[in-house]
Amino acid sequence: MAAVTSRRATLGALGAGLALPWTVLAQQAKTPLVAVLFIGDTDDEERAARPFFDAMARQGWIEGRTISYERHWGKGTRQYVETMVSRAAGSEPDLVFATTGSLAAAVVKESRSLPVVFTSIIDPVAAGVVASLARPGGNATGAYQMQVDSAPKRFAYAREAMPETRRMGAVFDRASPDAKARIAAHVKAARAAGIELVVREFTNFEAIAKIFAQFRREGLRAAEVTASYALTGRRREAVALAERNDLALVAHRAEWPDAGAILSYGVDLTESYRRAASIAHRILKGAPPGAIPVEQPDRYELVVNPRAALALGIALPKALVQRASRVVA
C-alpha cells in the first residue's frame, strides 16, 4: 500500500510540474548570457548594432525573458580593450558578440574556449581570429565585410560628389593586420577613379589632428577614413578635427555620415548584423563556432549627408543623393 501511495505521489508531482505555465518552466532553465562588446561609449554604438538585437528577437531571443545581454564599452581606446575583454570573460557568458574584428581578436587572445561571434572589416584570418573563412576551426566565427571590394566604387562616388577633386588624403591604422595590402588596394582604386591618394599611417588617435592639419597645408579638401578601432570608436572627434581643417570625410561604414562625414560606401551593416545574429542563434542552440563558416555579406549601401557637405561648401549632386540607400537628415 505504501508503495502505491508513493507511486501516486510521484505521478502527482510530475503532473503538477507538467501543469506549470511554460513561462515558469522557462525561468527554471538557465537564461543564456551574451556579452556584447562595443568599440566606443556612446548611444551611437548601440543604435548601429540594433539590427543584431532585432534579428535575435525574431529568432525567439527576447531580452529579459529568454536571453540576457551584458554590454561592455571600449571607450574608443586600445588601451582599454584588454581590461574590457577580461571583464567580459570574467562574467562567464555563454557567448560573446564582438562588433569589430579587433575586439574579436582580443577575445580570442583572452580565451580559446569562449564562443565568439563577430562582425569584422579587417581580415579575420590575417588577424588570427579564425584559421580560414570556410573552416574557422577555433572558438570564433561571424560575418566578414570585405572592404577592399567596395573601395573602387567609394572613390567613384567621391569624384561624383566633388568633381574637381584630383588628390585626396587617406589615413590607415598601422595596427590593422592587413594594413599594407589595404593601402595598395586603395591607392590602385583611387588611381582608377582619377584620384591621387596621399597616404598617411597612424598608431594612436592623437596623431589624427596633426595628419589632418598636414592635409590642409597640402591643399587637400577631402580625406578617406579607413577601418580602424581607434578611428571608428572616436569618429565624432575625428569629424570635428576634419571640420576644423575644412576636410570632407569619405568613409567605409554607415556610422560615419551619421557622425558628419559627407558619404560612406561599404557593406550593408544591417545585413552583417543579421547574419551575425543567425550564427549566434546556431551557437546558442549547440553548434560549435569552429564548424560554422565565416559569412561574407554582399549587399552594399551608399549613405550621404548633404548637410555636412554644405557646411564645407560642397553641394552633393541631386542624382547622387537620389541613388543613396539612406540620406542623413
mmCIF file of N, CA, C and O in Angstrom, residues 9-59:
data_model
loop_
_atom_site.group_PDB
_atom_site.id
_atom_site.type_symbol
_atom_site.label_atom_id
_atom_site.label_comp_id
_atom_site.label_asym_id
_atom_site.label_seq_id
_atom_site.Cartn_x
_atom_site.Cartn_y
_atom_site.Cartn_z
ATOM 1 N N ALA A 9 2.040 9.649 -5.420
ATOM 2 C CA ALA A 9 2.604 10.949 -5.062
ATOM 3 C C ALA A 9 3.580 11.418 -6.132
ATOM 4 O O ALA A 9 3.607 12.588 -6.512
ATOM 5 N N THR A 10 4.374 10.437 -6.615
ATOM 6 C CA THR A 10 5.346 10.782 -7.653
ATOM 7 C C THR A 10 4.654 11.237 -8.932
ATOM 8 O O THR A 10 5.014 12.250 -9.534
ATOM 9 N N LEU A 11 3.611 10.474 -9.348
ATOM 10 C CA LEU A 11 2.876 10.841 -10.548
ATOM 11 C C LEU A 11 2.169 12.174 -10.391
ATOM 12 O O LEU A 11 2.100 12.981 -11.305
ATOM 13 N N GLY A 12 1.689 12.404 -9.162
ATOM 14 C CA GLY A 12 1.015 13.681 -8.900
ATOM 15 C C GLY A 12 1.978 14.838 -9.023
ATOM 16 O O GLY A 12 1.648 15.892 -9.575
ATOM 17 N N ALA A 13 3.213 14.641 -8.526
ATOM 18 C CA ALA A 13 4.217 15.699 -8.608
ATOM 19 C C ALA A 13 4.596 15.968 -10.060
ATOM 20 O O ALA A 13 4.740 17.107 -10.492
ATOM 21 N N LEU A 14 4.724 14.881 -10.844
ATOM 22 C CA LEU A 14 5.053 15.055 -12.258
ATOM 23 C C LEU A 14 3.937 15.788 -12.991
ATOM 24 O O LEU A 14 4.183 16.685 -13.794
ATOM 25 N N GLY A 15 2.688 15.393 -12.637
ATOM 26 C CA GLY A 15 1.550 16.051 -13.272
ATOM 27 C C GLY A 15 1.501 17.515 -12.931
ATOM 28 O O GLY A 15 1.224 18.363 -13.777
ATOM 29 N N ALA A 16 1.821 17.848 -11.691
ATOM 30 C CA ALA A 16 1.826 19.252 -11.277
ATOM 31 C C ALA A 16 2.887 20.023 -12.034
ATOM 32 O O ALA A 16 2.683 21.162 -12.453
ATOM 33 N N GLY A 17 4.063 19.357 -12.241
ATOM 34 C CA GLY A 17 5.138 20.017 -12.981
ATOM 35 C C GLY A 17 4.745 20.283 -14.405
ATOM 36 O O GLY A 17 4.986 21.341 -14.957
ATOM 37 N N LEU A 18 4.047 19.276 -15.005
ATOM 38 C CA LEU A 18 3.627 19.447 -16.390
ATOM 39 C C LEU A 18 2.559 20.503 -16.527
ATOM 40 O O LEU A 18 2.395 21.132 -17.575
ATOM 41 N N ALA A 19 1.826 20.738 -15.413
ATOM 42 C CA ALA A 19 0.748 21.720 -15.455
ATOM 43 C C ALA A 19 1.244 23.144 -15.262
ATOM 44 O O ALA A 19 0.499 24.101 -15.449
ATOM 45 N N LEU A 20 2.540 23.289 -14.888
ATOM 46 C CA LEU A 20 3.070 24.626 -14.678
ATOM 47 C C LEU A 20 3.037 25.417 -15.979
ATOM 48 O O LEU A 20 3.246 24.858 -17.058
ATOM 49 N N PRO A 21 2.795 26.718 -15.898
ATOM 50 C CA PRO A 21 2.847 27.546 -17.105
ATOM 51 C C PRO A 21 4.229 27.442 -17.746
ATOM 52 O O PRO A 21 5.237 27.291 -17.063
ATOM 53 N N TRP A 22 4.273 27.539 -19.097
ATOM 54 C CA TRP A 22 5.561 27.398 -19.792
ATOM 55 C C TRP A 22 6.542 28.468 -19.373
ATOM 56 O O TRP A 22 7.758 28.256 -19.361
ATOM 57 N N THR A 23 6.030 29.648 -18.984
ATOM 58 C CA THR A 23 6.923 30.738 -18.581
ATOM 59 C C THR A 23 7.668 30.382 -17.300
ATOM 60 O O THR A 23 8.839 30.706 -17.133
ATOM 61 N N VAL A 24 6.983 29.667 -16.401
ATOM 62 C CA VAL A 24 7.636 29.259 -15.148
ATOM 63 C C VAL A 24 8.704 28.233 -15.438
ATOM 64 O O VAL A 24 9.818 28.275 -14.908
ATOM 65 N N LEU A 25 8.368 27.270 -16.324
ATOM 66 C CA LEU A 25 9.363 26.258 -16.678
ATOM 67 C C LEU A 25 10.573 26.889 -17.361
ATOM 68 O O LEU A 25 11.715 26.501 -17.130
ATOM 69 N N ALA A 26 10.335 27.895 -18.199
ATOM 70 C CA ALA A 26 11.434 28.577 -18.891
ATOM 71 C C ALA A 26 12.337 29.280 -17.912
ATOM 72 O O ALA A 26 13.553 29.306 -18.061
ATOM 73 N N GLN A 27 11.721 29.855 -16.860
ATOM 74 C CA GLN A 27 12.515 30.578 -15.873
ATOM 75 C C GLN A 27 13.407 29.636 -15.083
ATOM 76 O O GLN A 27 14.436 30.029 -14.546
ATOM 77 N N GLN A 28 12.961 28.338 -14.979
ATOM 78 C CA GLN A 28 13.754 27.383 -14.217
ATOM 79 C C GLN A 28 15.023 27.003 -14.974
ATOM 80 O O GLN A 28 15.995 26.564 -14.377
ATOM 81 N N ALA A 29 14.987 27.120 -16.299
ATOM 82 C CA ALA A 29 16.171 26.842 -17.103
ATOM 83 C C ALA A 29 17.086 28.063 -17.080
ATOM 84 O O ALA A 29 16.635 29.185 -16.890
ATOM 85 N N LYS A 30 18.377 27.824 -17.307
ATOM 86 C CA LYS A 30 19.347 28.916 -17.293
ATOM 87 C C LYS A 30 19.146 29.812 -18.506
ATOM 88 O O LYS A 30 19.082 29.345 -19.636
ATOM 89 N N THR A 31 19.018 31.099 -18.268
ATOM 90 C CA THR A 31 18.890 32.056 -19.367
ATOM 91 C C THR A 31 20.275 32.344 -19.926
ATOM 92 O O THR A 31 21.176 32.732 -19.172
ATOM 93 N N PRO A 32 20.475 32.148 -21.215
ATOM 94 C CA PRO A 32 21.804 32.409 -21.810
ATOM 95 C C PRO A 32 22.233 33.866 -21.598
ATOM 96 O O PRO A 32 21.414 34.780 -21.668
ATOM 97 N N LEU A 33 23.522 34.047 -21.355
ATOM 98 C CA LEU A 33 24.093 35.383 -21.197
ATOM 99 C C LEU A 33 25.020 35.662 -22.366
ATOM 100 O O LEU A 33 25.918 34.870 -22.660
ATOM 101 N N VAL A 34 24.791 36.765 -23.041
ATOM 102 C CA VAL A 34 25.641 37.173 -24.156
ATOM 103 C C VAL A 34 26.328 38.485 -23.794
ATOM 104 O O VAL A 34 25.660 39.468 -23.462
ATOM 105 N N ALA A 35 27.652 38.489 -23.837
ATOM 106 C CA ALA A 35 28.420 39.715 -23.615
ATOM 107 C C ALA A 35 28.573 40.415 -24.961
ATOM 108 O O ALA A 35 29.050 39.811 -25.927
ATOM 109 N N VAL A 36 28.151 41.663 -25.049
ATOM 110 C CA VAL A 36 28.235 42.439 -26.281
ATOM 111 C C VAL A 36 29.324 43.494 -26.124
ATOM 112 O O VAL A 36 29.267 44.312 -25.198
ATOM 113 N N LEU A 37 30.306 43.466 -27.016
ATOM 114 C CA LEU A 37 31.442 44.379 -26.921
ATOM 115 C C LEU A 37 31.346 45.469 -27.974
ATOM 116 O O LEU A 37 31.253 45.189 -29.175
ATOM 117 N N PHE A 38 31.375 46.721 -27.526
ATOM 118 C CA PHE A 38 31.330 47.882 -28.414
ATOM 119 C C PHE A 38 32.681 48.598 -28.380
ATOM 120 O O PHE A 38 33.359 48.606 -27.347
ATOM 121 N N ILE A 39 33.042 49.259 -29.474
ATOM 122 C CA ILE A 39 34.326 49.947 -29.501
ATOM 123 C C ILE A 39 34.281 51.306 -28.823
ATOM 124 O O ILE A 39 35.268 51.760 -28.263
ATOM 125 N N GLY A 40 33.136 51.982 -28.898
ATOM 126 C CA GLY A 40 33.023 53.316 -28.302
ATOM 127 C C GLY A 40 32.248 53.289 -27.000
ATOM 128 O O GLY A 40 32.093 52.241 -26.375
ATOM 129 N N ASP A 41 31.748 54.454 -26.604
ATOM 130 C CA ASP A 41 30.998 54.523 -25.348
ATOM 131 C C ASP A 41 29.795 55.446 -25.471
ATOM 132 O O ASP A 41 29.391 56.100 -24.528
ATOM 133 N N THR A 42 29.213 55.505 -26.678
ATOM 134 C CA THR A 42 28.064 56.373 -26.890
ATOM 135 C C THR A 42 26.864 55.566 -27.357
ATOM 136 O O THR A 42 26.976 54.388 -27.715
ATOM 137 N N ASP A 43 25.709 56.207 -27.361
ATOM 138 C CA ASP A 43 24.486 55.555 -27.828
ATOM 139 C C ASP A 43 24.578 55.183 -29.306
ATOM 140 O O ASP A 43 23.840 54.322 -29.786
ATOM 141 N N ASP A 44 25.492 55.836 -30.036
ATOM 142 C CA ASP A 44 25.665 55.531 -31.459
ATOM 143 C C ASP A 44 25.991 54.055 -31.660
ATOM 144 O O ASP A 44 25.558 53.435 -32.634
ATOM 145 N N GLU A 45 26.789 53.494 -30.761
ATOM 146 C CA GLU A 45 27.216 52.104 -30.899
ATOM 147 C C GLU A 45 26.025 51.158 -30.810
ATOM 148 O O GLU A 45 25.864 50.255 -31.635
ATOM 149 N N GLU A 46 25.205 51.365 -29.796
ATOM 150 C CA GLU A 46 24.024 50.508 -29.609
ATOM 151 C C GLU A 46 23.053 50.671 -30.777
ATOM 152 O O GLU A 46 22.494 49.700 -31.272
ATOM 153 N N ARG A 47 22.886 51.899 -31.238
ATOM 154 C CA ARG A 47 21.970 52.163 -32.340
ATOM 155 C C ARG A 47 22.444 51.449 -33.615
ATOM 156 O O ARG A 47 21.645 50.877 -34.347
ATOM 157 N N ALA A 48 23.739 51.476 -33.860
ATOM 158 C CA ALA A 48 24.284 50.826 -35.055
ATOM 159 C C ALA A 48 24.078 49.313 -35.010
ATOM 160 O O ALA A 48 23.849 48.675 -36.038
ATOM 161 N N ALA A 49 24.164 48.743 -33.808
ATOM 162 C CA ALA A 49 24.043 47.287 -33.652
ATOM 163 C C ALA A 49 22.604 46.826 -33.446
ATOM 164 O O ALA A 49 22.364 45.625 -33.271
ATOM 165 N N ARG A 50 21.639 47.740 -33.486
ATOM 166 C CA ARG A 50 20.240 47.393 -33.254
ATOM 167 C C ARG A 50 19.756 46.257 -34.148
ATOM 168 O O ARG A 50 18.991 45.386 -33.699
ATOM 169 N N PRO A 51 20.173 46.177 -35.443
ATOM 170 C CA PRO A 51 19.721 45.059 -36.282
ATOM 171 C C PRO A 51 20.084 43.693 -35.705
ATOM 172 O O PRO A 51 19.357 42.719 -35.930
ATOM 173 N N PHE A 52 21.201 43.603 -34.970
ATOM 174 C CA PHE A 52 21.581 42.331 -34.343
ATOM 175 C C PHE A 52 20.552 41.942 -33.294
ATOM 176 O O PHE A 52 20.043 40.812 -33.278
ATOM 177 N N PHE A 53 20.234 42.874 -32.399
ATOM 178 C CA PHE A 53 19.283 42.585 -31.328
ATOM 179 C C PHE A 53 17.896 42.291 -31.898
ATOM 180 O O PHE A 53 17.194 41.400 -31.408
ATOM 181 N N ASP A 54 17.500 43.019 -32.934
ATOM 182 C CA ASP A 54 16.193 42.791 -33.554
ATOM 183 C C ASP A 54 16.126 41.407 -34.194
ATOM 184 O O ASP A 54 15.113 40.701 -34.071
ATOM 185 N N ALA A 55 17.206 41.024 -34.876
ATOM 186 C CA ALA A 55 17.243 39.709 -35.524
ATOM 187 C C ALA A 55 17.240 38.591 -34.478
ATOM 188 O O ALA A 55 16.625 37.534 -34.681
ATOM 189 N N MET A 56 17.925 38.799 -33.369
ATOM 190 C CA MET A 56 17.908 37.814 -32.290
ATOM 191 C C MET A 56 16.491 37.652 -31.744
ATOM 192 O O MET A 56 16.022 36.538 -31.500
ATOM 193 N N ALA A 57 15.792 38.761 -31.570
ATOM 194 C CA ALA A 57 14.417 38.711 -31.046
ATOM 195 C C ALA A 57 13.500 37.944 -31.995
ATOM 196 O O ALA A 57 12.633 37.175 -31.555
ATOM 197 N N ARG A 58 13.696 38.126 -33.290
ATOM 198 C CA ARG A 58 12.859 37.417 -34.267
ATOM 199 C C ARG A 58 13.091 35.914 -34.221
ATOM 200 O O ARG A 58 12.234 35.129 -34.640
ATOM 201 N N GLN A 59 14.255 35.511 -33.701
ATOM 202 C CA GLN A 59 14.553 34.087 -33.578
ATOM 203 C C GLN A 59 14.155 33.538 -32.209
ATOM 204 O O GLN A 59 14.465 32.397 -31.867
#
